[in-house]
Short mmCIF file of C-alpha atoms in Angstrom, two decimals:
data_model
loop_
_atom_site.label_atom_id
_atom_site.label_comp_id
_atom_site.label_asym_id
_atom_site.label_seq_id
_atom_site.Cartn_x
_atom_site.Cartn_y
_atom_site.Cartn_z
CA UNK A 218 0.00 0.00 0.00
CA UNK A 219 0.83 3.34 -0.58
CA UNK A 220 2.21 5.57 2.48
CA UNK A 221 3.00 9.09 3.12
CA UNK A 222 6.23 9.71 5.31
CA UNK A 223 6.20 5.96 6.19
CA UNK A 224 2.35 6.42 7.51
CA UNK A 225 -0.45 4.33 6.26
CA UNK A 226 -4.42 5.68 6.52
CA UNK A 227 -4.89 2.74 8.72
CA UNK A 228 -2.54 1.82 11.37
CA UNK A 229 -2.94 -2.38 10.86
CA UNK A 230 -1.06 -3.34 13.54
CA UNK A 231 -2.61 -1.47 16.08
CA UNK A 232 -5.80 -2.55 14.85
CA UNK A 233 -4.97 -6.38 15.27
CA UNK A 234 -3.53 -5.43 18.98
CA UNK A 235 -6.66 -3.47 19.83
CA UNK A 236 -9.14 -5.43 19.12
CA UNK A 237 -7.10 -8.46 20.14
CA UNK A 238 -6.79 -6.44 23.74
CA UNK A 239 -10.87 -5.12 24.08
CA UNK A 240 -12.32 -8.91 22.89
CA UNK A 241 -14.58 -10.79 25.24
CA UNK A 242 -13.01 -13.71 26.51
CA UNK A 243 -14.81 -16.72 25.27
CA UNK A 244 -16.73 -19.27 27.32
CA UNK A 245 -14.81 -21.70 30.19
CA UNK A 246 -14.09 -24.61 28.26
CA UNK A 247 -11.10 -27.21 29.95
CA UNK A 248 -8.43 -28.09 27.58
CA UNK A 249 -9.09 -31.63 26.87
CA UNK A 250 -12.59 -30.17 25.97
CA UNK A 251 -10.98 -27.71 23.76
CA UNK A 252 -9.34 -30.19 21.95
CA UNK A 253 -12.45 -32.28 21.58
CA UNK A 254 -14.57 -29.35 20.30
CA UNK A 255 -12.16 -28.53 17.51
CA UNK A 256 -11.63 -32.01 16.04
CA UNK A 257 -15.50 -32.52 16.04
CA UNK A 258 -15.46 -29.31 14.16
CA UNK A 259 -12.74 -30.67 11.76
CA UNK A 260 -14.39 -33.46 11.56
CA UNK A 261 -18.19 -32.05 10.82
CA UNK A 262 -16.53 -29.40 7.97
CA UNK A 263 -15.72 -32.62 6.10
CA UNK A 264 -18.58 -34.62 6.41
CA UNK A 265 -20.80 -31.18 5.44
CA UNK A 266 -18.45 -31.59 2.02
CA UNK A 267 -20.82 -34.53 0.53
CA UNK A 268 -23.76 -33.71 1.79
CA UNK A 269 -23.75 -30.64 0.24
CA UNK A 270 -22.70 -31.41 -2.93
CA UNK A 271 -25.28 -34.46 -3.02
CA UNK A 272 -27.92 -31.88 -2.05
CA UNK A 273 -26.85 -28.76 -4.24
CA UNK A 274 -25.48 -31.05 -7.14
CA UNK A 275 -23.10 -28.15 -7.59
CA UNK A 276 -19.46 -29.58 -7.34
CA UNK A 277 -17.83 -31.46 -10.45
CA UNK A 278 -16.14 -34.92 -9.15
CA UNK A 279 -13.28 -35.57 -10.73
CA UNK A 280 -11.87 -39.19 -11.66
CA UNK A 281 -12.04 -40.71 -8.33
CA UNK A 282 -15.72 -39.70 -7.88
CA UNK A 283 -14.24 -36.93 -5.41
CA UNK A 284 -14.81 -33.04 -5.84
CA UNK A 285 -11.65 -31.36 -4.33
CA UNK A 286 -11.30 -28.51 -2.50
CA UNK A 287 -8.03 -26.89 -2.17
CA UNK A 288 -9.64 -24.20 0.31
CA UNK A 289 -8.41 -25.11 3.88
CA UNK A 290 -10.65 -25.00 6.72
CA UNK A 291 -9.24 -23.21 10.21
CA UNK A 292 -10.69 -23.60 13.53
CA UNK A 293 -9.97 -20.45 15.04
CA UNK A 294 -10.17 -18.40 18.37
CA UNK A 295 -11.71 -14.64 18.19
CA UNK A 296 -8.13 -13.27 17.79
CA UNK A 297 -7.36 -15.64 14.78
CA UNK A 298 -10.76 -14.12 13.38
CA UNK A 299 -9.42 -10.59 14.26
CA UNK A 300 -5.71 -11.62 12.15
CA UNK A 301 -7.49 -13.10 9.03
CA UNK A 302 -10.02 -10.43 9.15
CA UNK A 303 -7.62 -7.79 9.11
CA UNK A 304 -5.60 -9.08 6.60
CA UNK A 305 -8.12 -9.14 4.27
CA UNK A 306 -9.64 -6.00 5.08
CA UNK A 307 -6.24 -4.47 3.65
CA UNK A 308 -6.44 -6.28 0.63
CA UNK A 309 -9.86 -5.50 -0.37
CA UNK A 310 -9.12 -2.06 0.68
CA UNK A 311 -5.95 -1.08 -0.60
CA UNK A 312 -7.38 0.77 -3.68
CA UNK A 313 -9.73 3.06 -1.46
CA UNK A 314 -7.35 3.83 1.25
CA UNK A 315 -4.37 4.68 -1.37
CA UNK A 316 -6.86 6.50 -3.33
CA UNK A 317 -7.35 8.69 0.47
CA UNK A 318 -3.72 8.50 0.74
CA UNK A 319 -3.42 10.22 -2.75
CA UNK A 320 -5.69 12.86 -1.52
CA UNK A 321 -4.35 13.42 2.24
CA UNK A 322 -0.73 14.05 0.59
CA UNK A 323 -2.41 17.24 -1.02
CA UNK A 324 -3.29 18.86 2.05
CA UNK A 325 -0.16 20.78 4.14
CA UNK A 326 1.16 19.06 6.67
CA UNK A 327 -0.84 15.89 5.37
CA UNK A 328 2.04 13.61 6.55
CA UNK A 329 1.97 14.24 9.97
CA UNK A 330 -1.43 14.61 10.25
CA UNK A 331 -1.58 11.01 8.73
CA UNK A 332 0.85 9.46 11.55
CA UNK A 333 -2.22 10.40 14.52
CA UNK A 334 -4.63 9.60 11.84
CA UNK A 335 -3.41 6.02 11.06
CA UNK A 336 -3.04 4.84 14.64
CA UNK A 337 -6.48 6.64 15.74
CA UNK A 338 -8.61 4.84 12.43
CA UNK A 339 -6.20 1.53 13.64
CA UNK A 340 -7.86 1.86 17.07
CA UNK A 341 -11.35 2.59 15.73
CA UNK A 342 -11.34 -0.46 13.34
CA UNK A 343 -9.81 -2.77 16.42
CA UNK A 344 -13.12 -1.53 18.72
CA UNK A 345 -15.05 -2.34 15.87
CA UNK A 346 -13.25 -5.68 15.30
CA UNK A 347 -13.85 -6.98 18.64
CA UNK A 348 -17.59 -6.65 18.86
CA UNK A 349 -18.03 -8.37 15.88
CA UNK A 350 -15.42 -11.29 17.09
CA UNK A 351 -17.66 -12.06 19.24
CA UNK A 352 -20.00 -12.53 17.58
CA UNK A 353 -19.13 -14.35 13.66
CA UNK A 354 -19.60 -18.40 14.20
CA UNK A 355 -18.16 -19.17 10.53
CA UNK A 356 -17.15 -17.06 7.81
CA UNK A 357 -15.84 -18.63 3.84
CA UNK A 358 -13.07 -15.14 3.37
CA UNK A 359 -13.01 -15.07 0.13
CA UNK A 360 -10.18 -12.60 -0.59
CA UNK A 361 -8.12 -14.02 1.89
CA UNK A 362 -4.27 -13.41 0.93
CA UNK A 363 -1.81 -16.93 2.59
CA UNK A 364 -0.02 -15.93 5.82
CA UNK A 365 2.06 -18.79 7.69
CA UNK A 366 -0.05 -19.01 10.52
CA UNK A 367 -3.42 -18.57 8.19
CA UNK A 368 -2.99 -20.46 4.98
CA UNK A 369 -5.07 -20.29 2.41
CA UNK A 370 -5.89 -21.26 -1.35
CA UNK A 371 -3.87 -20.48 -4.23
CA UNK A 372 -6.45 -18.12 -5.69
CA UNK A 373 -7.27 -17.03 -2.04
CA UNK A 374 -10.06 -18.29 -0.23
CA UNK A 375 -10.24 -20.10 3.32
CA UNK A 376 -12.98 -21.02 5.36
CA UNK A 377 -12.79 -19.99 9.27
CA UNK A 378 -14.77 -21.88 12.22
CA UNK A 379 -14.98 -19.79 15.28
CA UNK A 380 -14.88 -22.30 18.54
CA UNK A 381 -15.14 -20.15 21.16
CA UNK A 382 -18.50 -18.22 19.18
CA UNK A 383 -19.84 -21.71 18.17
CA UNK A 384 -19.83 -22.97 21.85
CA UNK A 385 -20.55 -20.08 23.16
CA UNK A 386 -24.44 -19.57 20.97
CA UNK A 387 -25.00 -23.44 21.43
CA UNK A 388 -25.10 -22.77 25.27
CA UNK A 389 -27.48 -19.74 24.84
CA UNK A 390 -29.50 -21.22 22.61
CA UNK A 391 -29.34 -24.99 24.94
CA UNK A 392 -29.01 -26.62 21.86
CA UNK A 393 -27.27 -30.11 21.44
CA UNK A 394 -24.01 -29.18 20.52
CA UNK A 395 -23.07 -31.54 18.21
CA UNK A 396 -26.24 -31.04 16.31
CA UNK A 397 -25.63 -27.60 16.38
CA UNK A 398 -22.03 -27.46 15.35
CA UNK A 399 -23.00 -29.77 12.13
CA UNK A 400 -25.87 -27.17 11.20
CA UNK A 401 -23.24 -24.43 11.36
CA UNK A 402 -20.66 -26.47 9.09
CA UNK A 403 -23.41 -26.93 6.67
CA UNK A 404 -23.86 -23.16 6.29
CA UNK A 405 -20.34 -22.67 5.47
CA UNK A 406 -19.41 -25.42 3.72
CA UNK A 407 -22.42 -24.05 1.41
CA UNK A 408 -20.34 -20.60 0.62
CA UNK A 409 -17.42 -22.94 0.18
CA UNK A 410 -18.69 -24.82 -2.53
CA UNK A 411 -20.50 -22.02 -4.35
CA UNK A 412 -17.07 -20.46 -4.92
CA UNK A 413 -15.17 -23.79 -5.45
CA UNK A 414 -17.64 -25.35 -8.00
CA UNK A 415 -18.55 -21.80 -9.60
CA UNK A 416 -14.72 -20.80 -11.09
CA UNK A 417 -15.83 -17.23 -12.36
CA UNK A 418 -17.73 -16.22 -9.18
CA UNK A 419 -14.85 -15.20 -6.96
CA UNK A 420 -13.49 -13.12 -9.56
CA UNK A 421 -17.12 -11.26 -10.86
CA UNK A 422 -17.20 -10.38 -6.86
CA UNK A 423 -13.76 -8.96 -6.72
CA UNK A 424 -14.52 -7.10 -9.68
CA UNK A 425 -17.83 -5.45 -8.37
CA UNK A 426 -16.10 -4.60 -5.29
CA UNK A 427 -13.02 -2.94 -6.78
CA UNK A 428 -15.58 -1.22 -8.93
CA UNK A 429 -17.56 -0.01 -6.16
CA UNK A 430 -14.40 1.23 -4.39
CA UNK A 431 -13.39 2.29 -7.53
CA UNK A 432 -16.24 4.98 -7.72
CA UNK A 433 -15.80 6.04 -3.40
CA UNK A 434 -15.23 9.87 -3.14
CA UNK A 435 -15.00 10.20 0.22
CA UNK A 436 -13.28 12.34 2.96
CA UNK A 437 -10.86 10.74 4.91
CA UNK A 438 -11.96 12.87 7.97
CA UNK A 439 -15.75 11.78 7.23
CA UNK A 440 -15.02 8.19 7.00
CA UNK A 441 -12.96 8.73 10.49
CA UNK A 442 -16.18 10.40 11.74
CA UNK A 443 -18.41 7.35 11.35
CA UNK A 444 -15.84 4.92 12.68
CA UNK A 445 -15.52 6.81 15.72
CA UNK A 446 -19.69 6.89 15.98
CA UNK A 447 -19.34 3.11 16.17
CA UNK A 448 -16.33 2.63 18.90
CA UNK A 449 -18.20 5.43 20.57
CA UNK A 450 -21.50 3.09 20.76
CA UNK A 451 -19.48 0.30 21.99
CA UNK A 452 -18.22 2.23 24.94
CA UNK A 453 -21.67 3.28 25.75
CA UNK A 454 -21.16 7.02 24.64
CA UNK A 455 -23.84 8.48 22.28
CA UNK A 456 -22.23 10.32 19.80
CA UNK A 457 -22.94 13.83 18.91
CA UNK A 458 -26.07 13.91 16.69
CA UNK A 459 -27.80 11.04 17.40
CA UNK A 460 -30.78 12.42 18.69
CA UNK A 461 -34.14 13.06 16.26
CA UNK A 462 -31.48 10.86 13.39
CA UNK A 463 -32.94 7.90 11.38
CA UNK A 464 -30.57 5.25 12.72
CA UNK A 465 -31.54 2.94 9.82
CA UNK A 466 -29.62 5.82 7.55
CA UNK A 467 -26.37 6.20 9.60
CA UNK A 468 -24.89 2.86 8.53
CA UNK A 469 -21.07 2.91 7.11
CA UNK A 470 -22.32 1.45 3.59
CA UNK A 471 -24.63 4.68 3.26
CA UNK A 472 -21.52 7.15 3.33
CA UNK A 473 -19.90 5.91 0.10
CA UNK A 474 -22.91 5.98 -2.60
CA UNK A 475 -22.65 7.85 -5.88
CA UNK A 476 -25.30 7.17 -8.31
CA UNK A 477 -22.85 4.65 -10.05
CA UNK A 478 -22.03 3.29 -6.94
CA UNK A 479 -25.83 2.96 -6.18
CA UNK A 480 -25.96 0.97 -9.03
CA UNK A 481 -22.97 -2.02 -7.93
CA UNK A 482 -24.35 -2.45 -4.67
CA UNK A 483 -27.69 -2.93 -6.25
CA UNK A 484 -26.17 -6.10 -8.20
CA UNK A 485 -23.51 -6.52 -5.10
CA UNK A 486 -26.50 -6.62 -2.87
CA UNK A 487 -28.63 -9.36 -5.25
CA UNK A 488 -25.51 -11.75 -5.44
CA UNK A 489 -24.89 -11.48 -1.34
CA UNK A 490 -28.98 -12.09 -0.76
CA UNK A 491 -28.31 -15.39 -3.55
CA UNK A 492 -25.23 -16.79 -1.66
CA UNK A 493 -26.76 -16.40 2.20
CA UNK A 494 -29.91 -17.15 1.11
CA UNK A 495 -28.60 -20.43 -0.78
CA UNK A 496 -26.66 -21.19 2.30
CA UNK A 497 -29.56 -21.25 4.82
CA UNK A 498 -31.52 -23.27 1.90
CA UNK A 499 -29.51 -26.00 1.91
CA UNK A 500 -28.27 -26.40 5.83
CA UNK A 501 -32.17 -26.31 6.20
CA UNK A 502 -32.42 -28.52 3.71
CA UNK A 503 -29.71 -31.19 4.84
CA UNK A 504 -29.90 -31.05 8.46
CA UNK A 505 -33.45 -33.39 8.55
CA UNK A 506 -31.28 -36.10 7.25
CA UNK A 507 -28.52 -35.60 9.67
CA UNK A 508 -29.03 -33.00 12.00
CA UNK A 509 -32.13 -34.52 14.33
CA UNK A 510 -32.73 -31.17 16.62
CA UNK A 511 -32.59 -29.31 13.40
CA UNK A 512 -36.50 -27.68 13.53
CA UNK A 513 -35.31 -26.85 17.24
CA UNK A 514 -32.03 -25.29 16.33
CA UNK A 515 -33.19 -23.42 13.50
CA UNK A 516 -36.72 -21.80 15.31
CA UNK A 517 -34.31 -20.39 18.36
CA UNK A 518 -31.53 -19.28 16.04
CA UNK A 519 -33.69 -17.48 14.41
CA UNK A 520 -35.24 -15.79 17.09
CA UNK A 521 -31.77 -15.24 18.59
CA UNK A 522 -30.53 -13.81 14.69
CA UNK A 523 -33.83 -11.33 14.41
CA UNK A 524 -33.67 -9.49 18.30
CA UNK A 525 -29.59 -8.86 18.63
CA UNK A 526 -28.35 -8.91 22.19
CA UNK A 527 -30.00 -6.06 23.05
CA UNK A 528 -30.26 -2.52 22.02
CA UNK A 529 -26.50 -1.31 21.74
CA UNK A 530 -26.14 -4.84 19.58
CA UNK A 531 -29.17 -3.21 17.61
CA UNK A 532 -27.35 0.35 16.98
CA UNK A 533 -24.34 -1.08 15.94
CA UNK A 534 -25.70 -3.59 13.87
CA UNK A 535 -27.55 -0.47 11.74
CA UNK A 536 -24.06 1.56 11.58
CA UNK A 537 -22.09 -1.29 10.47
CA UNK A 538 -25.25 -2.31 7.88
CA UNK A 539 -25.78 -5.81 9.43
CA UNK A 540 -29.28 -5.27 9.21
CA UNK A 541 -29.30 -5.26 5.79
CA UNK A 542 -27.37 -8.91 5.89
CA UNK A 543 -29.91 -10.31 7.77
CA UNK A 544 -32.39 -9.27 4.84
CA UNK A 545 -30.27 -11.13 2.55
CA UNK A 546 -30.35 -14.43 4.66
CA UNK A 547 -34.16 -14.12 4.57
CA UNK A 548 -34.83 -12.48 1.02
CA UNK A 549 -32.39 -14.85 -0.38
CA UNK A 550 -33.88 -18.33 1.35
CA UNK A 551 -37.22 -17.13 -0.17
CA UNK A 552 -35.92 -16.62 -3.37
CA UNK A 553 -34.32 -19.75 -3.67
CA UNK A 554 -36.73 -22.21 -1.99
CA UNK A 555 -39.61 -20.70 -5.14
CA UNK A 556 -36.97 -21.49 -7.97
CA UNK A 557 -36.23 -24.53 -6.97
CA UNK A 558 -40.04 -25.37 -5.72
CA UNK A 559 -41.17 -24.32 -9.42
CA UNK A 560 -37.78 -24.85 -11.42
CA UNK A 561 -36.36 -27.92 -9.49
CA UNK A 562 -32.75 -28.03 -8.06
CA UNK A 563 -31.26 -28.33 -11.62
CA UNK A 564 -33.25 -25.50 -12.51
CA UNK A 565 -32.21 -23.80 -9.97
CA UNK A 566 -28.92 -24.33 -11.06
CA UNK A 567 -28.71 -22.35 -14.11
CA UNK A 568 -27.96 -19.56 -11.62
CA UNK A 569 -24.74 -20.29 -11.23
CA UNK A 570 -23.97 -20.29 -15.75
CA UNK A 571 -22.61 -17.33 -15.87
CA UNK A 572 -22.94 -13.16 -14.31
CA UNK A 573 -25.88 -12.40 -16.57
CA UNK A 574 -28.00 -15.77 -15.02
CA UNK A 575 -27.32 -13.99 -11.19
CA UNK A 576 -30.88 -12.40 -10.40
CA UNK A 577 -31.27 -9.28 -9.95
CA UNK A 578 -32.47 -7.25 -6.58
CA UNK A 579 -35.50 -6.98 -8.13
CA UNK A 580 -35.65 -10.40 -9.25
CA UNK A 581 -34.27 -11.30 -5.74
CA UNK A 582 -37.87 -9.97 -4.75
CA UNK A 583 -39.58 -11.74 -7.74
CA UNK A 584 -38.72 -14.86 -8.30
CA UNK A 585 -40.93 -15.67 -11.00
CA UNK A 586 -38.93 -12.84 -13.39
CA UNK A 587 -35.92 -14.97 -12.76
CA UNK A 588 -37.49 -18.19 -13.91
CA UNK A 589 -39.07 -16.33 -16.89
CA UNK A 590 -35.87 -14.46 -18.32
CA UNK A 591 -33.61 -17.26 -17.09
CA UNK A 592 -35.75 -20.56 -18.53
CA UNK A 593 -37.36 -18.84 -20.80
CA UNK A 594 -33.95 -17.43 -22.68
CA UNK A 595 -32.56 -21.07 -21.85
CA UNK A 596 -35.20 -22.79 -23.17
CA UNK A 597 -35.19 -20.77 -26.58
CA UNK A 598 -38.34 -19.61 -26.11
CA UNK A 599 -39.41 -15.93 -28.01
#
């Protein structure tokens, strides 16, 4: 990345420290149970390999009959989430923050200014980074560039299992855990196989990102603003403002939309609602085979998913725009349990061709357009 009198805009290290530092501890587990939990977890991320593909009939075996996957899967604490988080955070990032960097060296004294300003954004991002530590039971990181102590694919990619998070909701919830910790594998092993088994997806994504980036006019001083709105939440402060303001319209997505911009994040948006949406499809639609408390787990989950953990979980979640995620778990799940209700699982399928077969946000919405461009253009009908 680009720096200014050996500064960055973002102060990395001290963002990895900081959060590392303010993170909850996770729940009291002994060390032999430790152990146990994470092997089980190993374990369930590569049974949840077949029966996804059998389900999604998605991955292409090759000559043994075996679809391979050259993504590794890492059971992680919440600091290991906070590292590989981080690092791919400044990947995804780099063109924004150099194109800020670019901009601060313009201004007088911009240089110094930018040695307090990377350490203070490093601090705001590592407040920011522990809440949601806490919080993440799996995640497939897409971008994720190889470290030695977080490997990952040749093309990027690595999927992350969160123990301490995993154990932690399966004792809220009172939940079997092993059921539980197979229903969460499902889910991810789902995002794992949609960008395994779909070779131009992870690249269409990176492209729409860059893109949207691409188009973000922002002050650096604005975008420092928000950040320290959200650190400020999680220390109980309300910041300056906040009274009489539309929450819903304070969230960190909302500060960086051109018209062009509005436009990506429309098709960003539709893609994200397909993927979640997908991935709550077909963990729903495994788990009666192999999860047994599966109707159980998934009614409190989703109770647990739709209230927070309580009002300041609620603010943050609208400044950070996880609201909006939830929508796509729920839009999405509808969307795909009508295609595949009126188009069957094949059918369904033809998503996944090419970029112009992704629906739409409208089509997200409307199912039935899908089917009708999709099939219909498919199908060679006029």
């Amino acid at each position: 990345m680009t720096s200014i009198g050996g500064t960055e805009m973002v102060d990395w290290n001290l963002a990895v420290a900081t959060a590392t530092r303010f993170v909850r501890p996770g729940p009291e587990v002994s060390r032999d149970e430790a152990r146990a939990i994470v092997a089980e977890l190993r374990k369930h991320a590569k049974s949840s390999e077949a029966h996804v593909r059998a389900f999604t009939r998605m991955a292409q075996p090759d000559a043994t009959g075996d679809a391979p996957h050259d993504t590794p899967v890492l059971v992680v604490d919440r600091p290991g989430w906070i590292k590989a988080n981080v690092a791919g955070f400044r990947a995804v990032l780099k063109p924004l923050l150099a194109k800020m960097e670019d901009r601060r060296s313009a201004v007088p004294g911009g240089a110094v200014l930018g040695a307090v300003g990377g350490k203070v954004t490093g601090v705001e991002l590592g407040m920011l980074l522990s809440f949601l530590a806490s919080r993440v039971l799996g995640q497939y990181e897409t971008f994720a560039p190889a470290s030695r102590d977080l490997p990952a694919a040749a093309q990027g990619g690595r999927l992350l299992l969160v123990a301490p998070n995993i154990v932690h909701v399966e004792r809220e919830l009172e939940v079997e855990p092993h059921d539980f910790r197979l229903w969460v594998c499902l889910h991810e092993e789902t995002h794992r196989t949609q960008f395994t088994a779909v070779p131009w997806l992870r690249d269409h994504i990176e492209g729409e990102i860059q893109a949207f980036l691409g188009e973000t006019d922002i002050d650096p001083g604005t975008l420092l603003e928000r950040l320290r709105e959200a650190a400020q939440s999680l220390a109980g402060a309300k910041p300056e403002g906040e009274e009489g303001e539309d929450e819903g319209s304070r969230s960190l997505v909302d500060l960086v939309q051109t018209p062009a911009q509005r436009e990506i994040l429309g098709r960003l948006t539709a893609v994200m609602s397909l993927l979640e949406g997908h991935a709550d499809y077909v963990m729903d639609g495994v788990g009666p085979d192999v999860v047994p408390s599966v109707a159980e787990i998934r009614e409190k989950f989703q109770k647990r998913r739709a209230s927070g953990a309580g009002r300041l979980d609620q603010a943050l979640r609208k400044l950070l725009g996880l609201d909006a995620k939830l929508r796509q778990y729920r839009d999405g799940e509808r969307f795909v349990s009508a295609v595949v209700e009126e188009a069957g699982m094949d059918g369904f399928n033809r998503v996944w061709t090419s970029p112009n077969t992704l629906p739409t946000k409208q089509e997200i919405a409307k199912p039935a357009d899908w089917i009708a461009r999709v099939h219909r253009k498919a199908d060679g009908a006029p």
